[in-house]
Amino acid sequence: MSALKKTALTVIAAALLPVLTASPSSADSRIDGPGDGQPKPPVSMSTVGGSLLGKAGTQVNLGPGAPVLPKNLSGRSWIVADAESGEVLASHNAHWRLPPASTLKMLFADTVLPKLPKTQKHKVTNAELEGVGAGSSLVGVKERLTYSVHDLWLGVFLRSGNDAVHVLSAMNGGVPKTVKDMQRHANELQALDTHVVTPDGYDEKGQVSSAYDLTLIARSGLQKKDFREYCSTASAVFPGDQRKGKKRETFEIANTNRLLTGAGGVTAYKGIAGVKNGNTTHAGATFTGVAERNNRVLLVTVMNPSSGESQAVYQETARLFDWGFSAAGKVKPVGLLVAPKSAKTKVVPSPTTVNADSSSGRAKPLAAASGGSGGVGIALAVTGGALIVLAGAGYLVNRRWPLPDLVRRLPRR
């Protein structure tokens, strides 16, 4: 071999050596994606709910007649799940731990809402509002004025008010206690991707959740009547200033969930009934929604879409809802929304008067019944000839909850 060839080979080998010796973990943990400057999901993610959910990329098992997934999806992470059965119909990086923004308020509400009577009144202090982050979304809570718990929850759900969150946290024993309570509740729900730093979802180092966890949290919250009512309220009257000798002023607040209200150029989605949106610098736009159509209830979560489409998080959510309602019964689930740790399963023989719907493989619902810790009216669906009940804080799998009438009044898309 000539000296020239030897020199050339030596140069090539030296150039290739770093690539050939790089470990898979270090190569795959790069921040930038291939050619688009976008972050990459981790190689290894949680497998809670099923092994496929721990894999990077899109997971879907299309059966005969199932529609293909929409092509124009840019969310870093998303999930489509049946809210009743818990079956995950499709997902994309389901367990990628990302900043949640104000969608974390779903966990705050699911944790704190049952602890405070809605009629309870509270006079706000200066100290309770001092910890609200700069640039936070606010509903307009003022110090030295009195609000009911009901007022404050409207501020949380409709205006994503961090001021209302901090006041409710103070009523719950303070922000540090509330953060601990939320983390404990997340662990109980098996939302193990979630790490809570603030109760309001404000950007903080280490505060993360995932599309899977947010969907799990929403499903838990929706089993509470007050949670359902607040997250489906499009507009409400909120208390304003109080001038001596005069009736207290009020002002109207509108829900920032644009699929619910149809604001900002977004068409209201037929059957939408909440749940929560969010947007911060680090999280981008995030959204978890619940919708009902043809006696089927779906949950969709989309985190941080990167397309330049206007209101992309809502548009992509709507497309995934459309796909989910068309694909339900025609796809093999890729995973499951798990039950809380404390829930205990038991099988109860089903009534002989209720038959499964053989055309869809789904059960026909029973008539509404009263149950759950809050006396919420529900109906149970039959699966495989038996009711599967999870006893624990009134938690039920394959339960049906009555979504608010607002759902049926929204225009068709």
XYZ file of C-alpha atoms in Angstrom:
413
model
C 0.000 0.000 0.000
C 1.336 3.417 -0.934
C 2.242 5.990 1.686
C -0.468 8.283 0.279
C -3.189 5.633 0.769
C -1.977 4.880 4.308
C -2.158 8.556 5.194
C -5.679 8.869 3.765
C -6.919 5.822 5.711
C -5.394 7.146 8.895
C -7.245 10.450 8.488
C -10.581 8.694 7.800
C -10.171 6.373 10.795
C -9.405 9.295 13.059
C -12.528 11.082 11.870
C -14.744 8.031 12.376
C -13.362 6.959 15.746
C -15.552 9.238 17.923
C -18.665 8.066 16.092
C -17.815 4.365 16.220
C -16.964 4.405 19.904
C -19.879 6.543 21.096
C -22.214 4.585 23.372
C -25.886 4.286 22.319
C -27.038 6.127 25.443
C -24.862 9.153 24.834
C -25.667 9.252 21.133
C -29.414 9.051 21.767
C -29.526 11.611 24.551
C -28.699 14.547 22.286
C -30.924 17.596 22.718
C -31.409 18.325 19.033
C -33.463 16.109 16.781
C -32.328 15.073 13.326
C -32.087 18.201 11.235
C -35.028 20.119 12.732
C -33.579 21.524 15.942
C -36.329 19.831 17.974
C -35.621 17.901 21.197
C -35.683 14.114 21.001
C -37.579 11.869 23.421
C -35.452 9.724 25.713
C -34.631 6.217 24.581
C -36.023 4.713 27.774
C -39.332 5.879 29.220
C -41.795 4.555 31.781
C -43.852 1.511 30.826
C -46.739 2.214 33.201
C -49.839 1.199 31.279
C -47.998 -1.097 28.879
C -44.650 -1.683 27.228
C -45.612 0.043 23.955
C -46.237 3.279 25.832
C -42.604 3.306 26.889
C -41.378 3.386 23.304
C -40.467 6.558 21.459
C -42.527 7.544 18.449
C -46.107 6.832 17.448
C -47.845 3.707 18.715
C -51.038 2.508 17.044
C -52.468 -0.866 15.973
C -54.924 -0.288 13.138
C -57.530 -2.933 12.496
C -59.754 -3.489 9.454
C -61.598 -0.325 8.494
C -59.664 1.878 10.910
C -58.787 5.360 9.656
C -55.133 6.331 9.492
C -53.864 8.884 11.950
C -53.898 12.540 10.875
C -50.673 13.516 9.126
C -50.455 17.070 10.439
C -49.550 16.325 14.052
C -46.539 18.105 15.530
C -47.009 17.653 19.272
C -43.908 16.373 21.038
C -46.190 14.055 22.954
C -49.862 13.111 22.654
C -52.336 10.422 23.605
C -55.885 9.350 22.705
C -57.689 7.225 25.294
C -61.161 5.915 26.052
C -62.132 7.679 29.270
C -64.408 4.866 30.418
C -62.419 1.714 29.706
C -59.026 3.371 30.016
C -57.842 1.851 26.741
C -55.180 3.907 24.964
C -56.154 3.969 21.287
C -52.956 5.635 20.078
C -50.035 7.580 21.484
C -46.863 9.437 20.602
C -44.055 9.573 23.176
C -46.708 9.030 25.840
C -44.310 9.010 28.802
C -41.980 11.806 27.705
C -41.505 13.993 30.799
C -42.128 17.592 29.710
C -43.073 20.890 31.391
C -46.863 20.781 31.872
C -47.722 24.495 32.248
C -51.213 25.089 33.637
C -52.461 21.606 32.792
C -50.847 20.778 36.152
C -53.755 22.673 37.711
C -55.824 19.545 37.024
C -53.713 17.749 39.630
C -54.029 20.739 41.962
C -57.818 20.644 41.655
C -58.089 16.869 41.935
C -56.007 17.059 45.122
C -57.419 20.125 46.877
C -60.981 20.508 45.609
C -62.452 17.765 47.861
C -60.873 19.323 50.961
C -62.521 22.755 50.883
C -66.315 23.295 51.030
C -67.360 25.451 48.090
C -69.378 27.777 50.360
C -66.391 28.519 52.618
C -65.355 32.211 52.590
C -61.822 33.548 52.861
C -60.336 37.032 53.189
C -57.177 37.272 51.086
C -53.955 38.554 52.648
C -50.983 40.244 50.983
C -48.715 37.315 51.846
C -50.901 34.849 49.974
C -50.323 36.669 46.695
C -46.620 37.393 47.117
C -45.506 34.045 45.696
C -47.342 34.402 42.387
C -44.767 34.248 39.583
C -44.065 37.200 37.311
C -46.118 37.106 34.125
C -48.585 34.609 35.596
C -52.124 34.296 34.308
C -54.430 35.993 36.829
C -58.161 36.140 37.445
C -57.950 39.346 39.496
C -58.009 38.262 43.137
C -57.345 41.258 45.411
C -55.863 41.355 48.901
C -58.150 42.305 51.799
C -61.221 41.181 49.840
C -63.306 38.108 50.620
C -64.020 35.291 48.155
C -65.846 31.996 48.369
C -64.081 28.759 47.511
C -66.527 28.468 44.610
C -65.375 31.857 43.257
C -61.740 30.853 43.513
C -62.246 27.560 41.668
C -63.960 29.425 38.839
C -60.846 31.599 38.689
C -58.626 28.513 38.506
C -60.555 26.657 35.828
C -61.742 29.518 33.631
C -58.891 32.025 33.774
C -56.125 29.682 34.934
C -55.553 32.191 37.715
C -52.335 31.586 39.608
C -53.554 34.134 42.148
C -56.571 31.933 42.908
C -54.324 28.871 43.105
C -52.101 30.514 45.708
C -55.061 31.578 47.853
C -56.560 28.082 47.750
C -53.124 26.654 48.572
C -52.963 28.924 51.610
C -56.362 27.642 52.695
C -54.991 24.119 52.295
C -52.119 24.820 54.683
C -49.698 26.657 52.414
C -47.872 26.164 49.121
C -45.206 23.706 50.419
C -47.886 21.468 51.972
C -50.017 21.666 48.836
C -47.061 20.673 46.645
C -46.449 17.647 48.905
C -50.144 16.755 48.805
C -50.148 16.970 45.008
C -47.046 14.810 44.686
C -48.523 12.236 47.039
C -51.746 12.192 45.017
C -49.844 11.882 41.734
C -48.005 8.867 43.132
C -51.303 7.367 44.286
C -52.726 7.773 40.776
C -49.539 6.159 39.388
C -48.777 9.374 37.532
C -45.122 8.592 38.095
C -43.737 10.877 35.366
C -45.019 13.867 37.325
C -42.764 15.921 39.584
C -44.483 18.850 41.302
C -42.566 22.012 42.208
C -45.370 24.599 42.147
C -49.138 24.113 42.518
C -49.983 26.285 39.506
C -47.736 24.840 36.762
C -45.541 27.943 36.580
C -42.210 27.166 34.922
C -39.749 25.846 37.498
C -36.703 23.642 37.098
C -37.616 19.980 37.457
C -41.374 20.456 37.155
C -42.548 17.881 34.620
C -45.398 15.600 33.679
C -46.332 13.592 30.577
C -49.243 13.177 28.197
C -49.961 9.841 29.874
C -49.963 11.336 33.369
C -52.054 14.368 32.447
C -54.634 12.068 30.886
C -54.601 9.873 33.983
C -55.035 12.930 36.219
C -57.883 14.300 34.089
C -59.666 10.965 34.254
C -59.445 11.019 38.040
C -60.642 14.607 38.278
C -63.593 14.011 35.973
C -64.988 11.506 38.434
C -65.746 14.460 40.724
C -68.960 16.345 39.999
C -67.618 19.785 40.920
C -64.489 19.220 38.815
C -66.671 18.369 35.804
C -68.861 21.397 36.288
C -65.988 23.865 36.701
C -63.966 22.631 33.736
C -67.014 22.727 31.441
C -68.121 26.245 32.413
C -67.677 28.616 29.475
C -68.213 31.887 31.346
C -69.065 33.114 34.829
C -69.384 36.232 36.972
C -66.451 36.928 39.314
C -66.402 39.275 42.343
C -64.662 42.610 41.816
C -63.909 45.613 44.016
C -65.863 46.384 47.142
C -66.545 50.085 47.716
C -67.831 51.222 51.064
C -71.591 51.584 51.161
C -72.067 50.086 47.687
C -72.888 46.699 46.282
C -69.791 44.737 45.375
C -68.770 45.024 41.761
C -68.543 41.980 39.475
C -67.051 41.222 36.093
C -67.414 38.407 33.592
C -64.686 35.838 33.030
C -64.481 33.451 30.069
C -62.855 30.054 29.885
C -59.479 30.071 28.120
C -60.219 26.614 26.664
C -60.901 27.640 23.067
C -62.313 24.293 21.988
C -64.996 24.935 24.596
C -65.733 28.589 23.832
C -64.895 28.837 20.136
C -62.778 31.945 20.754
C -59.665 33.057 18.905
C -60.629 31.594 15.563
C -61.017 28.069 16.939
C -64.252 26.239 16.165
C -65.939 24.916 19.306
C -65.684 21.141 19.263
C -68.935 19.183 19.316
C -69.136 17.263 22.581
C -66.246 19.013 24.374
C -66.605 19.237 28.150
C -63.229 20.563 29.413
C -60.570 19.901 30.683
C -57.562 22.301 30.893
C -55.153 24.232 28.708
C -51.778 25.770 29.484
C -49.010 27.787 27.887
C -45.627 28.893 29.224
C -42.227 29.709 27.761
C -40.723 26.309 28.522
C -43.808 24.157 28.122
C -45.163 25.713 24.970
C -48.877 25.046 24.499
C -50.387 22.074 26.312
C -53.954 20.803 26.474
C -55.992 17.938 27.849
C -59.579 17.649 26.652
C -62.559 15.365 27.184
C -65.367 14.978 24.668
C -68.411 12.775 24.243
C -69.953 11.598 21.004
C -72.321 8.709 20.280
C -72.180 7.537 23.915
C -68.401 7.314 23.836
C -66.138 9.525 25.964
C -62.559 10.174 24.859
C -59.617 11.927 26.474
C -56.928 13.594 24.358
C -53.736 15.257 25.563
C -51.364 17.203 23.298
C -48.093 18.686 24.556
C -46.034 21.350 22.807
C -46.880 21.229 19.083
C -44.145 22.757 16.934
C -46.046 23.575 13.741
C -46.665 27.149 12.736
C -50.403 26.533 12.570
C -52.503 29.066 14.455
C -53.817 27.598 17.737
C -52.055 24.343 16.887
C -52.666 22.662 20.242
C -56.434 22.959 19.779
C -56.417 22.079 16.088
C -54.325 18.951 16.671
C -56.507 17.967 19.623
C -59.620 18.296 17.468
C -58.065 16.142 14.736
C -57.143 13.480 17.278
C -60.680 13.547 18.700
C -62.091 13.110 15.199
C -59.740 10.205 14.589
C -60.493 8.625 17.953
C -64.251 8.681 17.499
C -63.867 7.164 14.014
C -61.267 4.596 15.063
C -62.822 3.408 18.325
C -63.670 -0.278 18.077
C -61.420 -0.636 15.020
C -58.010 -0.463 16.684
C -56.234 -2.703 19.129
C -55.319 -0.744 22.274
C -51.626 0.044 22.715
C -51.917 0.457 26.469
C -54.153 1.236 29.400
C -54.784 4.098 31.811
C -53.998 2.367 35.083
C -56.048 2.562 38.262
C -54.849 4.195 41.487
C -52.517 2.160 43.688
C -55.052 1.834 46.501
C -57.868 0.635 44.263
C -58.855 -2.975 44.721
C -60.488 -4.855 41.895
C -63.428 -7.158 42.286
C -65.683 -8.805 39.744
C -69.436 -8.448 40.117
C -71.802 -10.546 37.971
C -73.585 -8.356 35.468
C -77.362 -8.016 35.251
C -78.865 -10.368 32.674
C -80.968 -7.525 31.289
C -77.928 -5.741 29.872
C -76.243 -7.117 26.773
C -72.952 -6.256 25.158
C -73.025 -4.417 21.870
C -71.627 -7.095 19.572
C -71.082 -4.664 16.729
C -68.557 -2.572 18.618
C -67.364 -4.918 21.323
C -68.481 -2.309 23.873
C -71.010 -2.680 26.602
C -74.305 -0.876 26.620
C -74.533 1.377 29.678
C -76.838 0.715 32.587
C -79.201 3.406 33.781
C -77.686 6.197 35.865
C -77.136 5.312 39.489
C -75.939 7.203 42.529
C -72.499 6.349 43.813
C -69.007 7.523 44.624
C -67.766 9.560 47.516
C -69.477 12.688 46.235
C -72.836 11.058 45.441
C -72.156 11.547 41.745
C -74.716 9.962 39.450
C -73.050 7.342 37.274
C -73.855 4.341 35.153
C -71.646 1.303 34.831
C -70.856 -0.421 31.561
C -70.679 -4.181 31.216
C -67.439 -5.749 30.063
C -67.138 -9.426 29.279
C -70.295 -10.277 31.206
C -69.077 -8.706 34.456
C -68.646 -5.333 36.071
C -65.064 -4.555 37.026
C -65.137 -2.343 40.090
C -62.225 -0.629 41.748
C -63.099 0.054 45.353
C -61.099 2.971 46.670
C -62.239 6.573 46.986
C -65.226 5.714 44.806
C -62.995 4.951 41.822
C -64.580 2.813 39.125
C -63.234 1.382 35.907
C -65.617 1.328 32.944
C -67.770 3.885 34.703
C -69.896 6.416 32.869
C -70.138 9.920 34.266
C -72.837 12.378 33.220
C -71.106 15.129 31.281
C -72.737 18.570 31.539
C -75.572 19.570 29.225
C -73.270 22.149 27.647
C -71.723 19.298 25.698
C -74.902 18.728 23.746
C -75.485 22.400 23.020
C -72.245 23.057 21.186
C -72.443 23.375 17.387
C -71.325 20.609 15.096
C -67.924 21.054 13.494
